[in-house]
Structure formats: C-alpha cells, structure tokens
Amino acid sequence: MIDESTTRTEERSLNFLEEIIEKSIAEGNTRVQTRFPPEPNGYLHIGHAKSICLNFGLAKKYNGLCNLRFDDTNPVKEDTEYVDSIKEDIKWLGFQWAGEYYASDYFQQLYDWAVELIKKDKAYVDDQTQEEIRLGRGTVTVPGKESPWRNRSVEENLRLFEEMKDGKYADGEKVLRAKIDMAHPNMLFRDPIMYRILHSEHHRTGNKWCIYPMYDYAHGESDSIERITHSICTLEFDVHRPLYDWFIEQLGIFPSHQYEFARLNLTYTVMSKRKLLQLVKENYVSGWDDPRMPTICGLRRRGYTPASIRAFAEKVGVAKRDNVIDLGLLEFCIREDLNKNAQRRMVVLDPIKVVITDYPEGKTEIMSCVNNPEDETAGRRDVSFSREIYIERSDFMENPPKKFFRLTVGSEVRLRYSYIIKCQEVIKDENGNIIELRCTHDPMSGNGSSSDGRKIKGVIHWVNAADALPVEVRLYDRLFSKEAPDNTEEGKTFIDYLNPESLKVITAMAEPSMAHISAGDKFQFERMGYFVADYDSTPGKPIFNRTVTLKDSWSKEAKK
Ligand code: ATP
Ligand code: MG
C-alpha cells in the first residue's frame, strides 16, 4: 500500500543535497554545476534514471547547469552504440544537458598533469606485475610493501612514462602509480594506479593513446576541468573521496567536491550491467529494450512515461543508506499517470461468445462510450453493438462463490455502456468446455437505467463479435519471481529465479477502431490494465504490451 503522505511530494522537506546546496548559497556560492557521468558500456537503467533526475533536477532547481560526461576511459568495453542510446534516453526522460563532454577529450590534459605529478615526485612508473602489485598492497590490518621501483629518479620516471605513452611496452608491462603511502589506513591510498597500458582501439580516440587513466585519477580531474561544484555519486565511492580530493589538492586545480547518496535498488529485478548483459546475450530476454528489462528503453517499450519515472525518482527521495525499493512503487507511479492520461477501450483478453437470443438479428446499434472519465477533453467514441458479443471468460461462472456479481445462469449483469443481460443457458462442446452463453436482455436498460429501476451490481466489458478486431497481446509480468534475485542460495545463480510466467502471448478481441493505432499509444483496457502499442505492430495488426495490471497482485496485502 502506498500511503497518502508519500504521494504529496510538493510539500516534502529538503533532501540532504539540497540542504548542502542551500547552505552554500547562503554563504555566497551561488553557482551550481552538476554532471551525469555514465560509462558508455551498456544501456541506462532505472538506477541511472534516479541519478539523472537528481543531477539534472538539482541544477534546474538552483538555476545551475548539468553536463553530460561520458566516462570513457576503458576502451575495451565501450562503444558508440551505448553513447547514442544514453543520449536518447536522457532526452526522453525530459532533460537537456548544458555541455556534452567526454573524459577522452581530457586525455592530453590528464597526461600533462600526470607529468606534473612525476616532476613533484608524487608519481612513479612501476614494473611489477598486476599480481605483485596486488600482493604488495597488504590488507586492512597489514601495511603494504613498497615497490622496488618506487624510488626511481624523476628523470627516469619521465622517460619511462613517455615511452609508455609512445607504445614501447606491452599491456601490463608497466603502470604509473601515485606515490602516497603504502601503510595508509585507507587501502586506496597505497600508491593507487593512475595509468595502465592498453593497446586497444578507443571508440573516439582510435589508436592515438595506448595508456588509459584509471577512474580515481580521471574522475575528479574531469570534474575539475568542467568546474563541477557538486559531483554526486553513489555510496560505494565514499572511500574514494579522500583520493578524489588528494589529486585535486596536489595539482592545485578547481576544487570540485564529491557527495554520495544511496544507489537505487528495486525488488524483483537486477540492475548490474553485467547481469543485464547476460540476460540479453543468453537470450533470456529479446534485447536491451525487452519490456521486462529495468532499462530505460525497456520501460519505455513497456509503456512507462517519462513523467512516471520522474515521479518515481522524486518519491524514492535521496537516501544516505542503501535500501531496496518495492517495484510496486514504480507501478503505482505509472498507474497514477495513465489513469489520468490514457484513453479507455474495451478489449476482451480471453473471449467467450454471448448470443443475445431476444435481440433482433441483423440489427446494429451504436453505443457512445466515454474515452476517459478522468479527462473530459478526451471526449467520447462510438462502439457498435449487435446480437453476438464477446465477454471475458472469467466474467462467467457456472458455480459461483458468494458475492460473485458477474454472470451466472439466471443472473443479470450490465454490459458497460449498454444493456443489462441475463444468462439463460450454457452451451458446451463434447468435452464439457463452455463455448457459448445464451442470454436475454432488458430492452429498456440501454441508457444506464433498467425497466423497473432495479440496481445491478456487476458491470462487465464486451466487444461486438461482428466487427471485433483480433489483436496480439503480450502479457508481461515481473522478470523474476524472487524478491531479491541477487541474493542467491547455494548452487544457484540469479538466472534460476527468472519468472517462467513473465510473458504470455494471447490473441484478444478489441474494438475495431484499434486497427489504427501508432506504436507508443497507451490505453486502459477497461477492467484489465494498462497497455501500450508495441513497435512490432503493423498496419491493421496491432500488438499490445501490458504495462501493468490495474491493481497490484504481488503485494503482501493483495495476496491475503
Ligand atoms: P558500472 O560502473 O558497473 O559500469 P554503473 O552502474 O556505476 O556501472 P555508470 O555508467 O558508471 O554505471 O553510472 C553512471 C552514473 O549513474 C554514476 O554516477 C552512478 O553512480 C549512477 N548510478 C548507477 N547505478 C545507479 C543506481 N542503481 N542508483 C543510483 N545511481 C546509479
Ligand atoms: Mg560506474
């Protein structure tokens, strides 16, 4: 259950980042400059959306600017395909960056600064292997050992670093390390690696460079070059902050500051890029934009709107402690949006034929239906009605439990925007399956009343059999059946928790006007849920994805 108070976001108090910014503004520092720094090695997901809303949102709120900076310092995993998708997703979410930058644009500056640090005897070239370096770092309780190459002369270091840059050495043969303190209590200060050799083509700089800066060296410096005032990242980087400050201090450059917030985790999904990539590569999903994926393109294809994702990010808030958010909250946000904005249509997902035996053969009536009761401007539409219609199989029960207000033999139900019908007879095939219902109708009940003023509790949707349009409907559900698929039991992987029922494809019967939809059109199928037209639709053959059901059937509340 979402309680009322969480939905009234406009009255909320300041989050801790806003407090920091307002305090700093009060002290006279009015410039706010943030950045969103994705590594172009995968598609953005809902966690990134949280970070985007935060960085762009803070800049907007305080009349500042937010840059888009691609953190493209690892040529091995990065690609322009990802750059393009990231830009598309940010724009779709409704944000525009001030400047588009690439850490790779700063390679020369970063190199020059590294030379400066060597000259100050704050960096050295180390010939140890990766393994030797790892062992030499010690542990939290045991201090590290100094590298035998740590005390090379400045001249030798300058020459070797230049030779590294010029391609004289193979991958892994040498690294450049900062010269700090091998016994430092913060392990990251034990002579962190600044540069490694990678003879690998970069998606932007090609083969110009064969040495690449490490995150800790490149990130703060890139922030400083762009004069970022608030460098916001996720909590796991808090131990990196002193190192971020150390490089900036040593170089005496613009003092950007780093602030950490809790990363967004969601139930019933995974968010690590490595795991998402595995789902795609091993065909557990149809691609990065499979509607079950937590990626932004997946959510878009599922029928989520930018406004619903922004509202979600706002409701989640900005925490300083890691937590897991109920996927139900994201679903709540899209329901709220679509309830106000999606037109209603009648679509029967699991049709059973109803023959209204006392309705004249050959007669057709036009029923006027409200497009959206939440939005008067959405107007009305005409839907035809005749002697044979389809209703939902689950709206009839031969042996109903108490309080079943839909159709059963001898009972009455109202057809939405049409007559009250009464079921008289059930027709079955030789195997006992119900294939048809014979009903009569109250001819005086067409305008929402009845012949004698009696009240009918049940109202069901229907479509006219004569012109019903068969449509493909993809019933998506949660990708995992376990709340925390990352918490694996022994001998299992997250793959073992995939929900086998996360996709069911059916043929439904829809109002004929739905032949003319465009991909991305969103509807509420009355009583069934919210659906969006998929881009796999072809003219006259629409395909719909279920965005979300009308009610949360997964919550503990609903399972009772
Ligand atoms: P990786 O480092 O494994 O490639 P990442 O998820 O950190 O993945 P980045 O491209 O480095 O991906 O992330 C870009 C920005 O988005 C970073 O500032 C990061 O902190 C933020 N971010 C990533 N995941 C989340 C999340 N789940 N919640 C909030 N912010 C996130
Ligand atoms: Mg990262």
mmCIF file of N, CA, C and O and ligand atoms in Angstrom, residues 35-42 44-52 55 71 77 86 215 219 232-237 261-265 271-274, ligand 1:
data_model
loop_
_atom_site.group_PDB
_atom_site.id
_atom_site.type_symbol
_atom_site.label_atom_id
_atom_site.label_comp_id
_atom_site.label_asym_id
_atom_site.label_seq_id
_atom_site.Cartn_x
_atom_site.Cartn_y
_atom_site.Cartn_z
ATOM 1 N N ARG A 35 26.915 17.075 -12.949
ATOM 2 C CA ARG A 35 27.148 16.310 -14.181
ATOM 3 C C ARG A 35 26.573 14.918 -14.000
ATOM 4 O O ARG A 35 26.476 14.422 -12.874
ATOM 5 N N PHE A 36 26.180 14.311 -15.114
ATOM 6 C CA PHE A 36 25.808 12.904 -15.087
ATOM 7 C C PHE A 36 26.901 12.179 -15.884
ATOM 8 O O PHE A 36 27.100 12.476 -17.052
ATOM 9 N N PRO A 37 27.617 11.249 -15.234
ATOM 10 C CA PRO A 37 28.816 10.682 -15.851
ATOM 11 C C PRO A 37 28.737 9.192 -16.215
ATOM 12 O O PRO A 37 29.439 8.373 -15.635
ATOM 13 N N PRO A 38 27.902 8.800 -17.171
ATOM 14 C CA PRO A 38 27.802 7.371 -17.479
ATOM 15 C C PRO A 38 29.035 6.838 -18.207
ATOM 16 O O PRO A 38 29.656 7.555 -18.986
ATOM 17 N N GLU A 39 29.342 5.591 -17.935
ATOM 18 C CA GLU A 39 30.352 4.920 -18.746
ATOM 19 C C GLU A 39 29.593 4.293 -19.917
ATOM 20 O O GLU A 39 28.624 3.559 -19.702
ATOM 21 N N PRO A 40 29.986 4.583 -21.159
ATOM 22 C CA PRO A 40 29.212 4.042 -22.295
ATOM 23 C C PRO A 40 29.515 2.567 -22.543
ATOM 24 O O PRO A 40 30.049 2.194 -23.582
ATOM 25 N N ASN A 41 29.173 1.743 -21.554
ATOM 26 C CA ASN A 41 29.426 0.301 -21.678
ATOM 27 C C ASN A 41 28.144 -0.505 -21.495
ATOM 28 O O ASN A 41 28.171 -1.679 -21.175
ATOM 29 N N GLY A 42 26.998 0.157 -21.646
ATOM 30 C CA GLY A 42 25.729 -0.555 -21.523
ATOM 31 C C GLY A 42 24.598 0.448 -21.635
ATOM 32 O O GLY A 42 24.846 1.650 -21.783
ATOM 33 N N LEU A 44 21.255 2.477 -20.181
ATOM 34 C CA LEU A 44 20.869 3.043 -18.884
ATOM 35 C C LEU A 44 19.689 2.278 -18.293
ATOM 36 O O LEU A 44 18.819 1.807 -19.022
ATOM 37 N N HIS A 45 19.672 2.198 -16.970
ATOM 38 C CA HIS A 45 18.550 1.542 -16.300
ATOM 39 C C HIS A 45 17.902 2.502 -15.300
ATOM 40 O O HIS A 45 18.315 3.655 -15.171
ATOM 41 N N ILE A 46 16.907 1.986 -14.595
ATOM 42 C CA ILE A 46 16.120 2.828 -13.697
ATOM 43 C C ILE A 46 16.991 3.443 -12.590
ATOM 44 O O ILE A 46 16.709 4.547 -12.118
ATOM 45 N N GLY A 47 18.075 2.759 -12.223
ATOM 46 C CA GLY A 47 19.014 3.332 -11.241
ATOM 47 C C GLY A 47 19.685 4.579 -11.795
ATOM 48 O O GLY A 47 19.812 5.604 -11.115
ATOM 49 N N HIS A 48 20.091 4.508 -13.058
ATOM 50 C CA HIS A 48 20.664 5.692 -13.703
ATOM 51 C C HIS A 48 19.623 6.807 -13.788
ATOM 52 O O HIS A 48 19.951 7.984 -13.641
ATOM 53 N N ALA A 49 18.374 6.412 -14.040
ATOM 54 C CA ALA A 49 17.311 7.430 -14.135
ATOM 55 C C ALA A 49 17.222 8.214 -12.829
ATOM 56 O O ALA A 49 17.014 9.427 -12.834
ATOM 57 N N LYS A 50 17.399 7.509 -11.719
ATOM 58 C CA LYS A 50 17.395 8.181 -10.413
ATOM 59 C C LYS A 50 18.520 9.224 -10.365
ATOM 60 O O LYS A 50 18.314 10.371 -9.969
ATOM 61 N N SER A 51 19.702 8.812 -10.791
ATOM 62 C CA SER A 51 20.858 9.708 -10.789
ATOM 63 C C SER A 51 20.658 10.889 -11.758
ATOM 64 O O SER A 51 21.009 12.033 -11.451
ATOM 65 N N ILE A 52 20.057 10.613 -12.912
ATOM 66 C CA ILE A 52 19.780 11.667 -13.902
ATOM 67 C C ILE A 52 18.802 12.691 -13.320
ATOM 68 O O ILE A 52 19.027 13.900 -13.380
ATOM 69 N N ASN A 55 20.701 14.751 -10.623
ATOM 70 C CA ASN A 55 21.694 15.714 -11.120
ATOM 71 C C ASN A 55 21.063 16.836 -11.941
ATOM 72 O O ASN A 55 21.364 18.015 -11.732
ATOM 73 N N ASP A 71 32.139 8.858 -19.318
ATOM 74 C CA ASP A 71 33.330 8.449 -18.594
ATOM 75 C C ASP A 71 33.965 7.312 -19.399
ATOM 76 O O ASP A 71 33.872 6.145 -19.037
ATOM 77 N N LYS A 77 35.486 -2.007 -23.180
ATOM 78 C CA LYS A 77 34.059 -2.353 -23.050
ATOM 79 C C LYS A 77 33.112 -1.299 -23.642
ATOM 80 O O LYS A 77 31.904 -1.457 -23.597
ATOM 81 N N ILE A 86 22.336 6.300 -24.674
ATOM 82 C CA ILE A 86 22.333 7.089 -23.436
ATOM 83 C C ILE A 86 21.765 8.485 -23.702
ATOM 84 O O ILE A 86 20.919 8.987 -22.962
ATOM 85 N N TYR A 215 39.897 5.297 -13.114
ATOM 86 C CA TYR A 215 38.759 6.088 -12.640
ATOM 87 C C TYR A 215 39.168 7.138 -11.605
ATOM 88 O O TYR A 215 38.836 8.320 -11.736
ATOM 89 N N HIS A 219 38.440 10.864 -12.777
ATOM 90 C CA HIS A 219 37.099 11.407 -12.495
ATOM 91 C C HIS A 219 37.129 12.794 -11.851
ATOM 92 O O HIS A 219 36.482 13.725 -12.331
ATOM 93 N N ILE A 232 28.056 14.315 -7.746
ATOM 94 C CA ILE A 232 27.220 13.392 -6.980
ATOM 95 C C ILE A 232 27.396 11.967 -7.481
ATOM 96 O O ILE A 232 27.306 11.720 -8.685
ATOM 97 N N CYS A 233 27.673 11.064 -6.560
ATOM 98 C CA CYS A 233 27.830 9.671 -6.966
ATOM 99 C C CYS A 233 27.243 8.767 -5.895
ATOM 100 O O CYS A 233 26.721 9.235 -4.891
ATOM 101 N N THR A 234 27.328 7.450 -6.130
ATOM 102 C CA THR A 234 26.681 6.527 -5.203
ATOM 103 C C THR A 234 27.631 6.168 -4.048
ATOM 104 O O THR A 234 28.843 6.323 -4.137
ATOM 105 N N LEU A 235 27.012 5.678 -2.970
ATOM 106 C CA LEU A 235 27.698 5.478 -1.679
ATOM 107 C C LEU A 235 29.012 4.718 -1.719
ATOM 108 O O LEU A 235 29.916 5.016 -0.942
ATOM 109 N N GLU A 236 29.098 3.732 -2.622
ATOM 110 C CA GLU A 236 30.310 2.905 -2.590
ATOM 111 C C GLU A 236 31.562 3.717 -2.909
ATOM 112 O O GLU A 236 32.675 3.267 -2.707
ATOM 113 N N PHE A 237 31.363 4.947 -3.368
ATOM 114 C CA PHE A 237 32.522 5.790 -3.672
ATOM 115 C C PHE A 237 32.973 6.640 -2.489
ATOM 116 O O PHE A 237 33.909 7.424 -2.613
ATOM 117 N N PHE A 261 25.247 9.467 -2.385
ATOM 118 C CA PHE A 261 23.886 9.084 -1.961
ATOM 119 C C PHE A 261 23.699 7.592 -2.232
ATOM 120 O O PHE A 261 24.485 6.981 -2.965
ATOM 121 N N ALA A 262 22.650 7.017 -1.638
ATOM 122 C CA ALA A 262 22.419 5.573 -1.759
ATOM 123 C C ALA A 262 21.947 5.216 -3.152
ATOM 124 O O ALA A 262 21.056 5.863 -3.702
ATOM 125 N N ARG A 263 22.528 4.176 -3.718
ATOM 126 C CA ARG A 263 22.072 3.778 -5.047
ATOM 127 C C ARG A 263 20.682 3.171 -4.958
ATOM 128 O O ARG A 263 20.264 2.667 -3.924
ATOM 129 N N LEU A 264 19.974 3.248 -6.037
ATOM 130 C CA LEU A 264 18.613 2.717 -6.081
ATOM 131 C C LEU A 264 18.652 1.224 -6.350
ATOM 132 O O LEU A 264 19.303 0.776 -7.295
ATOM 133 N N ASN A 265 17.987 0.469 -5.511
ATOM 134 C CA ASN A 265 17.791 -0.958 -5.759
ATOM 135 C C ASN A 265 16.298 -1.213 -5.814
ATOM 136 O O ASN A 265 15.542 -0.582 -5.086
ATOM 137 N N MET A 271 20.084 -5.063 -11.439
ATOM 138 C CA MET A 271 20.439 -3.783 -12.029
ATOM 139 C C MET A 271 21.905 -3.734 -12.455
ATOM 140 O O MET A 271 22.324 -2.759 -13.046
ATOM 141 N N SER A 272 22.641 -4.783 -12.155
ATOM 142 C CA SER A 272 24.049 -4.726 -12.555
ATOM 143 C C SER A 272 24.129 -4.876 -14.077
ATOM 144 O O SER A 272 23.447 -5.710 -14.674
ATOM 145 N N LYS A 273 24.984 -4.028 -14.685
ATOM 146 C CA LYS A 273 25.108 -4.069 -16.147
ATOM 147 C C LYS A 273 25.570 -5.442 -16.623
ATOM 148 O O LYS A 273 25.157 -5.906 -17.677
ATOM 149 N N ARG A 274 26.445 -6.067 -15.807
ATOM 150 C CA ARG A 274 26.961 -7.379 -16.199
ATOM 151 C C ARG A 274 25.806 -8.390 -16.281
ATOM 152 O O ARG A 274 25.698 -9.156 -17.231
HETATM 153 P P1 ATP B 1 29.476 0.106 -13.826
HETATM 154 O O1 ATP B 1 30.365 1.030 -13.049
HETATM 155 O O2 ATP B 1 29.312 -1.260 -13.280
HETATM 156 O O3 ATP B 1 29.717 0.111 -15.287
HETATM 157 P P2 ATP B 1 27.387 1.895 -13.055
HETATM 158 O O4 ATP B 1 26.016 1.414 -12.780
HETATM 159 O O5 ATP B 1 28.183 2.512 -11.986
HETATM 160 O O6 ATP B 1 28.016 0.658 -13.680
HETATM 161 P P3 ATP B 1 27.888 4.220 -14.666
HETATM 162 O O7 ATP B 1 27.698 4.357 -16.113
HETATM 163 O O8 ATP B 1 29.258 4.363 -14.141
HETATM 164 O O9 ATP B 1 27.313 2.820 -14.293
HETATM 165 O O10 ATP B 1 26.892 5.161 -13.878
HETATM 166 C C1 ATP B 1 26.652 6.493 -14.214
HETATM 167 C C2 ATP B 1 26.097 7.218 -13.028
HETATM 168 O O11 ATP B 1 24.892 6.629 -12.599
HETATM 169 C C3 ATP B 1 27.060 7.147 -11.852
HETATM 170 O O12 ATP B 1 27.150 8.426 -11.267
HETATM 171 C C4 ATP B 1 26.430 6.159 -10.934
HETATM 172 O O13 ATP B 1 26.751 6.441 -9.601
HETATM 173 C C5 ATP B 1 24.938 6.347 -11.227
HETATM 174 N N1 ATP B 1 24.220 5.106 -10.945
HETATM 175 C C6 ATP B 1 24.451 3.891 -11.461
HETATM 176 N N2 ATP B 1 23.633 2.976 -10.933
HETATM 177 C C7 ATP B 1 22.836 3.619 -10.055
HETATM 178 C C8 ATP B 1 21.787 3.222 -9.171
HETATM 179 N N3 ATP B 1 21.375 1.957 -9.086
HETATM 180 N N4 ATP B 1 21.196 4.176 -8.421
HETATM 181 C C9 ATP B 1 21.589 5.445 -8.490
HETATM 182 N N5 ATP B 1 22.571 5.882 -9.279
HETATM 183 C C10 ATP B 1 23.204 4.991 -10.060
#
